[in-house]
mmCIF file of C-alpha atoms in Angstrom:
data_model
loop_
_atom_site.group_PDB
_atom_site.id
_atom_site.type_symbol
_atom_site.label_atom_id
_atom_site.label_comp_id
_atom_site.label_asym_id
_atom_site.label_seq_id
_atom_site.Cartn_x
_atom_site.Cartn_y
_atom_site.Cartn_z
ATOM 1 C CA MET A 12 1.825 38.805 -8.658
ATOM 2 C CA ALA A 13 1.899 36.735 -5.475
ATOM 3 C CA LEU A 14 1.392 33.003 -5.845
ATOM 4 C CA SER A 15 -1.774 31.632 -4.280
ATOM 5 C CA HIS A 16 -1.400 28.525 -2.107
ATOM 6 C CA SER A 17 -4.484 27.130 -3.870
ATOM 7 C CA ASN A 18 -2.659 27.164 -7.200
ATOM 8 C CA PRO A 19 -1.464 23.672 -8.276
ATOM 9 C CA LYS A 20 1.567 25.218 -9.973
ATOM 10 C CA PHE A 21 2.702 26.570 -6.639
ATOM 11 C CA PHE A 22 2.741 23.084 -5.173
ATOM 12 C CA GLN A 23 4.487 21.631 -8.215
ATOM 13 C CA PHE A 24 7.202 24.284 -7.818
ATOM 14 C CA TRP A 25 7.368 23.584 -4.085
ATOM 15 C CA PHE A 26 7.705 19.840 -4.687
ATOM 16 C CA VAL A 27 10.538 20.194 -7.221
ATOM 17 C CA THR A 28 12.330 22.454 -4.747
ATOM 18 C CA LEU A 29 11.789 19.897 -1.994
ATOM 19 C CA ILE A 30 13.281 17.108 -4.107
ATOM 20 C CA ALA A 31 16.334 19.220 -4.899
ATOM 21 C CA LEU A 32 16.855 19.890 -1.196
ATOM 22 C CA VAL A 33 16.352 16.343 0.107
ATOM 23 C CA SER A 34 17.696 14.207 -2.735
ATOM 24 C CA ALA A 35 20.487 12.977 -0.473
ATOM 25 C CA THR A 36 18.112 11.636 2.174
ATOM 26 C CA GLN A 37 15.392 10.514 -0.271
ATOM 27 C CA PHE A 38 12.583 11.690 2.040
ATOM 28 C CA VAL A 39 9.448 12.671 0.099
ATOM 29 C CA SER A 40 6.246 14.041 1.579
ATOM 30 C CA GLY A 41 3.853 16.877 0.973
ATOM 31 C CA ASN A 42 0.997 17.901 -1.245
ATOM 32 C CA PHE A 43 -0.694 15.544 -3.699
ATOM 33 C CA TYR A 44 -0.401 18.060 -6.542
ATOM 34 C CA GLY A 45 3.344 17.494 -6.596
ATOM 35 C CA LEU A 46 3.490 13.861 -5.499
ATOM 36 C CA ILE A 47 1.159 11.937 -7.813
ATOM 37 C CA ASP A 48 -0.141 11.576 -11.358
ATOM 38 C CA PRO A 49 -3.765 10.593 -12.060
ATOM 39 C CA ILE A 50 -3.901 7.416 -14.137
ATOM 40 C CA TRP A 51 -7.652 6.981 -14.613
ATOM 41 C CA GLY A 52 -10.912 8.591 -13.567
ATOM 42 C CA GLN A 53 -9.368 12.031 -13.107
ATOM 43 C CA ASP A 54 -12.838 13.603 -13.090
ATOM 44 C CA HIS A 55 -13.650 11.359 -10.106
ATOM 45 C CA MET A 56 -10.849 12.822 -7.956
ATOM 46 C CA GLN A 57 -11.499 15.469 -5.322
ATOM 47 C CA TYR A 58 -8.586 17.590 -4.086
ATOM 48 C CA GLN A 59 -9.319 19.110 -0.684
ATOM 49 C CA ASP A 60 -7.461 21.303 1.783
ATOM 50 C CA GLY A 61 -5.353 22.767 -1.002
ATOM 51 C CA GLY A 62 -4.291 19.331 -2.211
ATOM 52 C CA ASN A 63 -3.378 17.852 1.178
ATOM 53 C CA ILE A 64 -6.339 15.450 0.950
ATOM 54 C CA LEU A 65 -7.346 13.487 -2.135
ATOM 55 C CA GLY A 66 -10.740 11.807 -2.392
ATOM 56 C CA LEU A 67 -11.198 8.967 -4.869
ATOM 57 C CA SER A 68 -14.763 8.557 -6.069
ATOM 58 C CA LEU A 69 -16.641 5.599 -7.563
ATOM 59 C CA ASP A 70 -19.989 5.546 -9.342
ATOM 60 C CA ARG A 71 -21.526 3.510 -12.170
ATOM 61 C CA THR A 72 -19.504 5.352 -14.811
ATOM 62 C CA SER A 73 -16.018 5.056 -13.327
ATOM 63 C CA GLY A 74 -13.732 4.671 -10.385
ATOM 64 C CA SER A 75 -10.413 6.478 -10.048
ATOM 65 C CA GLY A 76 -6.758 5.925 -9.344
ATOM 66 C CA PHE A 77 -3.335 7.571 -9.172
ATOM 67 C CA GLN A 78 0.326 6.658 -8.992
ATOM 68 C CA SER A 79 3.378 8.319 -7.493
ATOM 69 C CA LYS A 80 5.556 10.459 -9.716
ATOM 70 C CA PHE A 81 8.651 8.573 -8.587
ATOM 71 C CA GLU A 82 9.701 4.954 -8.348
ATOM 72 C CA TYR A 83 11.189 3.667 -5.101
ATOM 73 C CA LEU A 84 13.607 0.850 -4.333
ATOM 74 C CA PHE A 85 13.493 0.013 -0.610
ATOM 75 C CA GLY A 86 11.969 2.359 1.916
ATOM 76 C CA LYS A 87 9.272 3.045 4.454
ATOM 77 C CA ILE A 88 6.155 4.194 2.623
ATOM 78 C CA THR A 89 3.023 5.350 4.436
ATOM 79 C CA MET A 90 -0.441 6.546 3.452
ATOM 80 C CA ALA A 91 -3.244 7.689 5.761
ATOM 81 C CA ILE A 92 -6.625 6.467 4.497
ATOM 82 C CA LYS A 93 -10.261 6.913 5.541
ATOM 83 C CA LEU A 94 -12.347 4.261 3.806
ATOM 84 C CA VAL A 95 -15.793 4.397 2.220
ATOM 85 C CA SER A 96 -18.380 4.652 4.994
ATOM 86 C CA GLY A 97 -21.752 2.951 5.293
ATOM 87 C CA ASN A 98 -22.675 0.171 2.883
ATOM 88 C CA SER A 99 -19.465 -0.250 0.894
ATOM 89 C CA ALA A 100 -20.226 -3.751 -0.440
ATOM 90 C CA GLY A 101 -18.633 -4.479 -3.801
ATOM 91 C CA THR A 102 -16.065 -1.668 -3.578
ATOM 92 C CA VAL A 103 -12.308 -2.083 -3.264
ATOM 93 C CA ALA A 104 -9.964 0.682 -2.135
ATOM 94 C CA THR A 105 -6.260 0.039 -2.622
ATOM 95 C CA PHE A 106 -2.808 1.183 -1.562
ATOM 96 C CA TYR A 107 0.029 -0.793 -3.102
ATOM 97 C CA ILE A 108 3.483 -0.582 -4.642
ATOM 98 C CA ALA A 109 4.243 -2.239 -7.984
ATOM 99 C CA SER A 110 6.761 -2.398 -10.800
ATOM 100 C CA PRO A 111 5.714 -2.717 -14.459
ATOM 101 C CA GLY A 112 5.942 -5.764 -16.691
ATOM 102 C CA GLU A 113 4.973 -9.418 -16.715
ATOM 103 C CA ASN A 114 7.608 -10.422 -14.148
ATOM 104 C CA HIS A 115 6.682 -7.572 -11.861
ATOM 105 C CA ASP A 116 7.013 -7.143 -8.109
ATOM 106 C CA GLU A 117 4.013 -5.920 -6.116
ATOM 107 C CA VAL A 118 2.994 -5.494 -2.476
ATOM 108 C CA ASP A 119 -0.692 -4.904 -1.726
ATOM 109 C CA PHE A 120 -3.112 -3.464 0.777
ATOM 110 C CA GLU A 121 -6.657 -3.966 -0.587
ATOM 111 C CA PHE A 122 -9.696 -2.974 1.462
ATOM 112 C CA LEU A 123 -12.762 -5.050 0.589
ATOM 113 C CA GLY A 124 -16.007 -3.249 1.361
ATOM 114 C CA ASN A 125 -18.941 -4.805 3.176
ATOM 115 C CA GLN A 126 -22.542 -4.228 4.180
ATOM 116 C CA SER A 127 -23.282 -1.704 6.892
ATOM 117 C CA GLY A 128 -22.506 -3.194 10.286
ATOM 118 C CA SER A 129 -20.100 -5.789 8.890
ATOM 119 C CA PRO A 130 -16.330 -5.307 9.072
ATOM 120 C CA TYR A 131 -14.032 -4.425 6.216
ATOM 121 C CA THR A 132 -11.665 -7.160 5.088
ATOM 122 C CA LEU A 133 -8.038 -6.119 4.681
ATOM 123 C CA HIS A 134 -6.596 -8.266 1.889
ATOM 124 C CA THR A 135 -2.801 -8.398 1.553
ATOM 125 C CA ASN A 136 -0.749 -10.024 -1.181
ATOM 126 C CA LEU A 137 2.767 -10.027 -2.554
ATOM 127 C CA PHE A 138 4.234 -10.736 -5.995
ATOM 128 C CA ALA A 139 7.908 -11.412 -6.661
ATOM 129 C CA GLN A 140 9.110 -11.817 -10.251
ATOM 130 C CA GLY A 141 5.503 -12.141 -11.385
ATOM 131 C CA LYS A 142 4.537 -14.851 -8.903
ATOM 132 C CA GLY A 143 1.859 -14.040 -6.333
ATOM 133 C CA GLU A 144 -0.740 -16.219 -4.611
ATOM 134 C CA LYS A 145 0.517 -15.148 -1.177
ATOM 135 C CA GLU A 146 -2.759 -13.872 0.232
ATOM 136 C CA GLN A 147 -3.415 -13.124 3.874
ATOM 137 C CA ARG A 148 -6.627 -11.480 5.079
ATOM 138 C CA PHE A 149 -7.498 -9.674 8.278
ATOM 139 C CA PHE A 150 -10.270 -7.891 10.077
ATOM 140 C CA LEU A 151 -9.279 -4.603 11.707
ATOM 141 C CA TRP A 152 -9.579 -3.747 15.402
ATOM 142 C CA PHE A 153 -11.119 -0.336 14.677
ATOM 143 C CA ASP A 154 -13.612 1.299 12.326
ATOM 144 C CA PRO A 155 -11.497 2.331 9.292
ATOM 145 C CA THR A 156 -14.264 4.645 8.045
ATOM 146 C CA ALA A 157 -14.523 6.834 11.170
ATOM 147 C CA ASP A 158 -11.100 8.468 10.860
ATOM 148 C CA TYR A 159 -7.774 8.259 9.060
ATOM 149 C CA HIS A 160 -5.394 5.406 9.866
ATOM 150 C CA ASN A 161 -1.806 4.889 8.713
ATOM 151 C CA TYR A 162 -0.894 1.964 6.468
ATOM 152 C CA THR A 163 2.815 1.327 5.904
ATOM 153 C CA PHE A 164 5.138 -0.836 3.841
ATOM 154 C CA LEU A 165 8.569 -1.294 5.431
ATOM 155 C CA TRP A 166 10.663 -2.692 2.585
ATOM 156 C CA ASN A 167 14.367 -3.383 2.990
ATOM 157 C CA PRO A 168 16.754 -6.148 1.919
ATOM 158 C CA TYR A 169 15.742 -8.302 4.901
ATOM 159 C CA GLN A 170 11.961 -8.203 4.872
ATOM 160 C CA ILE A 171 8.736 -6.577 3.786
ATOM 161 C CA ALA A 172 6.562 -5.688 6.768
ATOM 162 C CA PHE A 173 2.933 -4.581 6.498
ATOM 163 C CA LEU A 174 1.987 -2.199 9.324
ATOM 164 C CA VAL A 175 -1.299 -0.639 10.416
ATOM 165 C CA ASP A 176 -0.870 2.353 12.728
ATOM 166 C CA ASP A 177 2.710 1.108 13.287
ATOM 167 C CA ILE A 178 1.454 -2.332 14.369
ATOM 168 C CA PRO A 179 2.883 -5.127 12.175
ATOM 169 C CA ILE A 180 0.247 -7.440 10.761
ATOM 170 C CA ARG A 181 2.415 -9.405 8.330
ATOM 171 C CA VAL A 182 6.090 -9.981 7.513
ATOM 172 C CA PHE A 183 7.519 -11.556 4.349
ATOM 173 C CA ARG A 184 11.220 -12.291 4.864
ATOM 174 C CA ASN A 185 13.986 -12.462 2.312
ATOM 175 C CA HIS A 186 14.783 -16.131 1.657
ATOM 176 C CA MET A 187 16.535 -15.627 -1.667
ATOM 177 C CA ALA A 188 19.379 -17.806 -0.399
ATOM 178 C CA ALA A 189 16.866 -20.668 -0.402
ATOM 179 C CA GLY A 190 15.790 -19.874 -3.960
ATOM 180 C CA ILE A 191 12.596 -18.009 -3.004
ATOM 181 C CA PRO A 192 11.964 -14.822 -5.031
ATOM 182 C CA PHE A 193 11.979 -11.561 -3.076
ATOM 183 C CA PRO A 194 11.422 -8.010 -4.400
ATOM 184 C CA HIS A 195 14.921 -6.553 -4.410
ATOM 185 C CA ASP A 196 15.907 -5.043 -7.759
ATOM 186 C CA GLN A 197 12.784 -3.611 -9.446
ATOM 187 C CA PRO A 198 11.804 -0.054 -8.457
ATOM 188 C CA MET A 199 8.109 0.296 -7.658
ATOM 189 C CA ARG A 200 5.629 3.153 -7.800
ATOM 190 C CA VAL A 201 2.925 3.779 -5.237
ATOM 191 C CA HIS A 202 -0.611 3.188 -6.544
ATOM 192 C CA CYS A 203 -3.988 3.978 -4.975
ATOM 193 C CA SER A 204 -7.428 3.374 -6.432
ATOM 194 C CA LEU A 205 -11.120 2.889 -5.770
ATOM 195 C CA TRP A 206 -12.974 0.541 -8.084
ATOM 196 C CA ASP A 207 -15.957 -1.771 -8.516
ATOM 197 C CA ALA A 208 -15.286 -5.433 -7.726
ATOM 198 C CA GLU A 209 -18.774 -6.622 -6.858
ATOM 199 C CA ALA A 210 -18.153 -9.898 -8.731
ATOM 200 C CA TRP A 211 -15.881 -11.118 -5.913
ATOM 201 C CA ALA A 212 -15.079 -8.521 -3.252
ATOM 202 C CA THR A 213 -17.855 -8.991 -0.672
ATOM 203 C CA GLN A 214 -18.576 -12.492 0.586
ATOM 204 C CA GLY A 215 -17.234 -13.971 -2.625
ATOM 205 C CA GLY A 216 -19.516 -11.821 -4.771
ATOM 206 C CA LEU A 217 -22.746 -12.838 -3.043
ATOM 207 C CA VAL A 218 -23.364 -9.255 -1.886
ATOM 208 C CA LYS A 219 -23.527 -6.743 -4.740
ATOM 209 C CA THR A 220 -22.930 -3.002 -4.872
ATOM 210 C CA ASP A 221 -25.910 -0.809 -3.992
ATOM 211 C CA TRP A 222 -25.570 1.790 -6.731
ATOM 212 C CA SER A 223 -28.291 3.959 -5.207
ATOM 213 C CA LEU A 224 -25.666 5.050 -2.645
ATOM 214 C CA VAL A 225 -23.199 6.639 -5.075
ATOM 215 C CA PRO A 226 -20.805 8.321 -4.961
ATOM 216 C CA PHE A 227 -18.584 6.083 -2.864
ATOM 217 C CA ILE A 228 -15.531 8.034 -1.687
ATOM 218 C CA ALA A 229 -12.279 6.988 -0.005
ATOM 219 C CA TYR A 230 -9.960 9.699 1.284
ATOM 220 C CA TYR A 231 -6.154 9.701 1.222
ATOM 221 C CA LYS A 232 -3.663 12.036 2.907
ATOM 222 C CA ASP A 233 -0.187 12.209 4.509
ATOM 223 C CA PHE A 234 1.675 10.314 1.807
ATOM 224 C CA ILE A 235 5.232 9.842 3.100
ATOM 225 C CA ALA A 236 7.985 7.982 1.270
ATOM 226 C CA ASP A 237 11.157 7.728 3.330
ATOM 227 C CA ALA A 238 12.749 5.756 0.536
ATOM 228 C CA CYS A 239 15.414 5.484 -2.102
ATOM 229 C CA ILE A 240 14.559 7.090 -5.439
ATOM 230 C CA PRO A 241 16.986 5.386 -7.843
ATOM 231 C CA GLU A 242 17.198 8.313 -10.254
ATOM 232 C CA TYR A 243 18.416 10.547 -7.399
ATOM 233 C CA ALA A 244 20.664 7.957 -5.729
ATOM 234 C CA PRO A 245 24.436 8.001 -6.328
ATOM 235 C CA ASN A 246 25.053 5.985 -9.497
ATOM 236 C CA ASN A 247 21.372 4.979 -9.351
ATOM 237 C CA ASN A 248 22.368 2.574 -6.573
ATOM 238 C CA CYS A 249 19.982 2.053 -3.645
ATOM 239 C CA ASP A 250 22.187 -0.484 -1.854
ATOM 240 C CA TRP A 251 23.801 2.111 0.385
ATOM 241 C CA GLY A 252 23.003 0.704 3.812
ATOM 242 C CA SER A 253 22.214 2.090 7.212
ATOM 243 C CA SER A 254 24.634 5.007 7.048
ATOM 244 C CA TRP A 255 21.893 7.006 5.277
ATOM 245 C CA THR A 256 18.736 5.887 7.040
ATOM 246 C CA SER A 257 17.455 3.744 9.904
ATOM 247 C CA TRP A 258 14.874 1.723 7.982
ATOM 248 C CA TYR A 259 17.438 -0.001 5.746
ATOM 249 C CA ASN A 260 18.343 -2.517 8.479
ATOM 250 C CA GLU A 261 15.129 -2.237 10.481
ATOM 251 C CA GLN A 262 13.531 -5.459 11.675
ATOM 252 C CA LEU A 263 10.805 -6.157 14.225
ATOM 253 C CA ASP A 264 11.793 -5.665 17.845
ATOM 254 C CA VAL A 265 10.469 -7.874 20.645
ATOM 255 C CA SER A 266 7.423 -5.680 21.275
ATOM 256 C CA GLN A 267 6.500 -5.675 17.594
ATOM 257 C CA GLN A 268 6.848 -9.445 17.442
ATOM 258 C CA TYR A 269 4.290 -9.710 20.256
ATOM 259 C CA ASP A 270 2.034 -7.283 18.347
ATOM 260 C CA LEU A 271 2.361 -9.418 15.210
ATOM 261 C CA LYS A 272 1.346 -12.536 17.127
ATOM 262 C CA TRP A 273 -1.601 -10.678 18.683
ATOM 263 C CA VAL A 274 -2.875 -9.689 15.240
ATOM 264 C CA LYS A 275 -2.459 -13.198 13.845
ATOM 265 C CA ASP A 276 -4.181 -14.794 16.838
ATOM 266 C CA ASN A 277 -7.126 -12.397 16.924
ATOM 267 C CA TYR A 278 -7.659 -10.802 13.502
ATOM 268 C CA MET A 279 -6.242 -13.014 10.754
ATOM 269 C CA ILE A 280 -9.073 -14.706 8.846
ATOM 270 C CA TYR A 281 -7.153 -16.294 5.964
ATOM 271 C CA ASN A 282 -3.571 -17.447 5.434
ATOM 272 C CA TYR A 283 -2.444 -19.093 2.213
ATOM 273 C CA CYS A 284 0.149 -21.073 4.170
ATOM 274 C CA THR A 285 -2.567 -22.895 6.132
ATOM 275 C CA ASP A 286 -5.011 -23.424 3.266
ATOM 276 C CA TYR A 287 -4.257 -27.106 2.864
ATOM 277 C CA GLU A 288 -7.197 -27.676 0.510
ATOM 278 C CA ARG A 289 -5.804 -25.207 -2.009
ATOM 279 C CA THR A 290 -3.911 -26.391 -5.070
ATOM 280 C CA PHE A 291 -0.854 -24.267 -5.897
ATOM 281 C CA PRO A 292 0.398 -24.486 -9.521
ATOM 282 C CA ASP A 293 4.041 -24.552 -8.397
ATOM 283 C CA GLY A 294 3.482 -26.710 -5.315
ATOM 284 C CA TYR A 295 3.200 -25.754 -1.663
ATOM 285 C CA PRO A 296 4.909 -22.354 -1.131
ATOM 286 C CA PRO A 297 8.376 -23.035 0.290
ATOM 287 C CA GLU A 298 8.446 -19.778 2.287
ATOM 288 C CA CYS A 299 5.640 -21.186 4.443
ATOM 289 C CA LEU A 300 7.987 -23.933 5.651
ATOM 290 C CA LEU A 301 10.683 -21.392 6.518
ATOM 291 C CA SER A 302 8.381 -18.923 8.291
#
């Protein structure tokens, strides 16, 4: 009997075959059936286009979320997302990478919903060895609900760059030599979710979720991980340098540095490094002095 392309088992078979073929280059992309595992709210997930698109739904009973089947250690990881349209106040859609445990590493894109006619807030953060409090927030220069846009983490031993449609909006550099923690040795999975955060997400919690508008849906597609998968790497070692891939030594070129400045000058609305009224438990972040 011929396999139907709408059959999830077909895509699982296809994905395993893909991994076997590309394990040397560590390039992973394809259908969500083979790429992710639901972690909560599975009945609030909508697979479309044969699994090429995944909608995460939120209502009063539950939100939803998934994680990648594999862990990655360094790479260029991209997801195309179309956010909840209309009045999305109180909702948070996420795309982030994280390791488990108390002293975890984590790098975040969080999209804070807003009332109709008001812009989304893109909230970014980074944790290294369990320490976060590195928030930067931005408005976007487009409507993120009208179409899909690409959000990317470029993570290598030199930096972590946050990119939107290939435009850098933030860079966190490796200053381990100065004693500043940097994610470098804990493999991380990709996570995406849609959940209710009306207590704080929109204007500090002043604007609540309008539950008469449910379901809220955010759509994900084109998950690409050009990255090292430790379990497939030689000797589980991801420190193999630029001979395998271009992103390992990639840093911002002159044009991207101008783009980064343009974003900071025009669209950044909060930077923890310039919040001089804030009290940090461990003192003023030393990376802010170096950046």
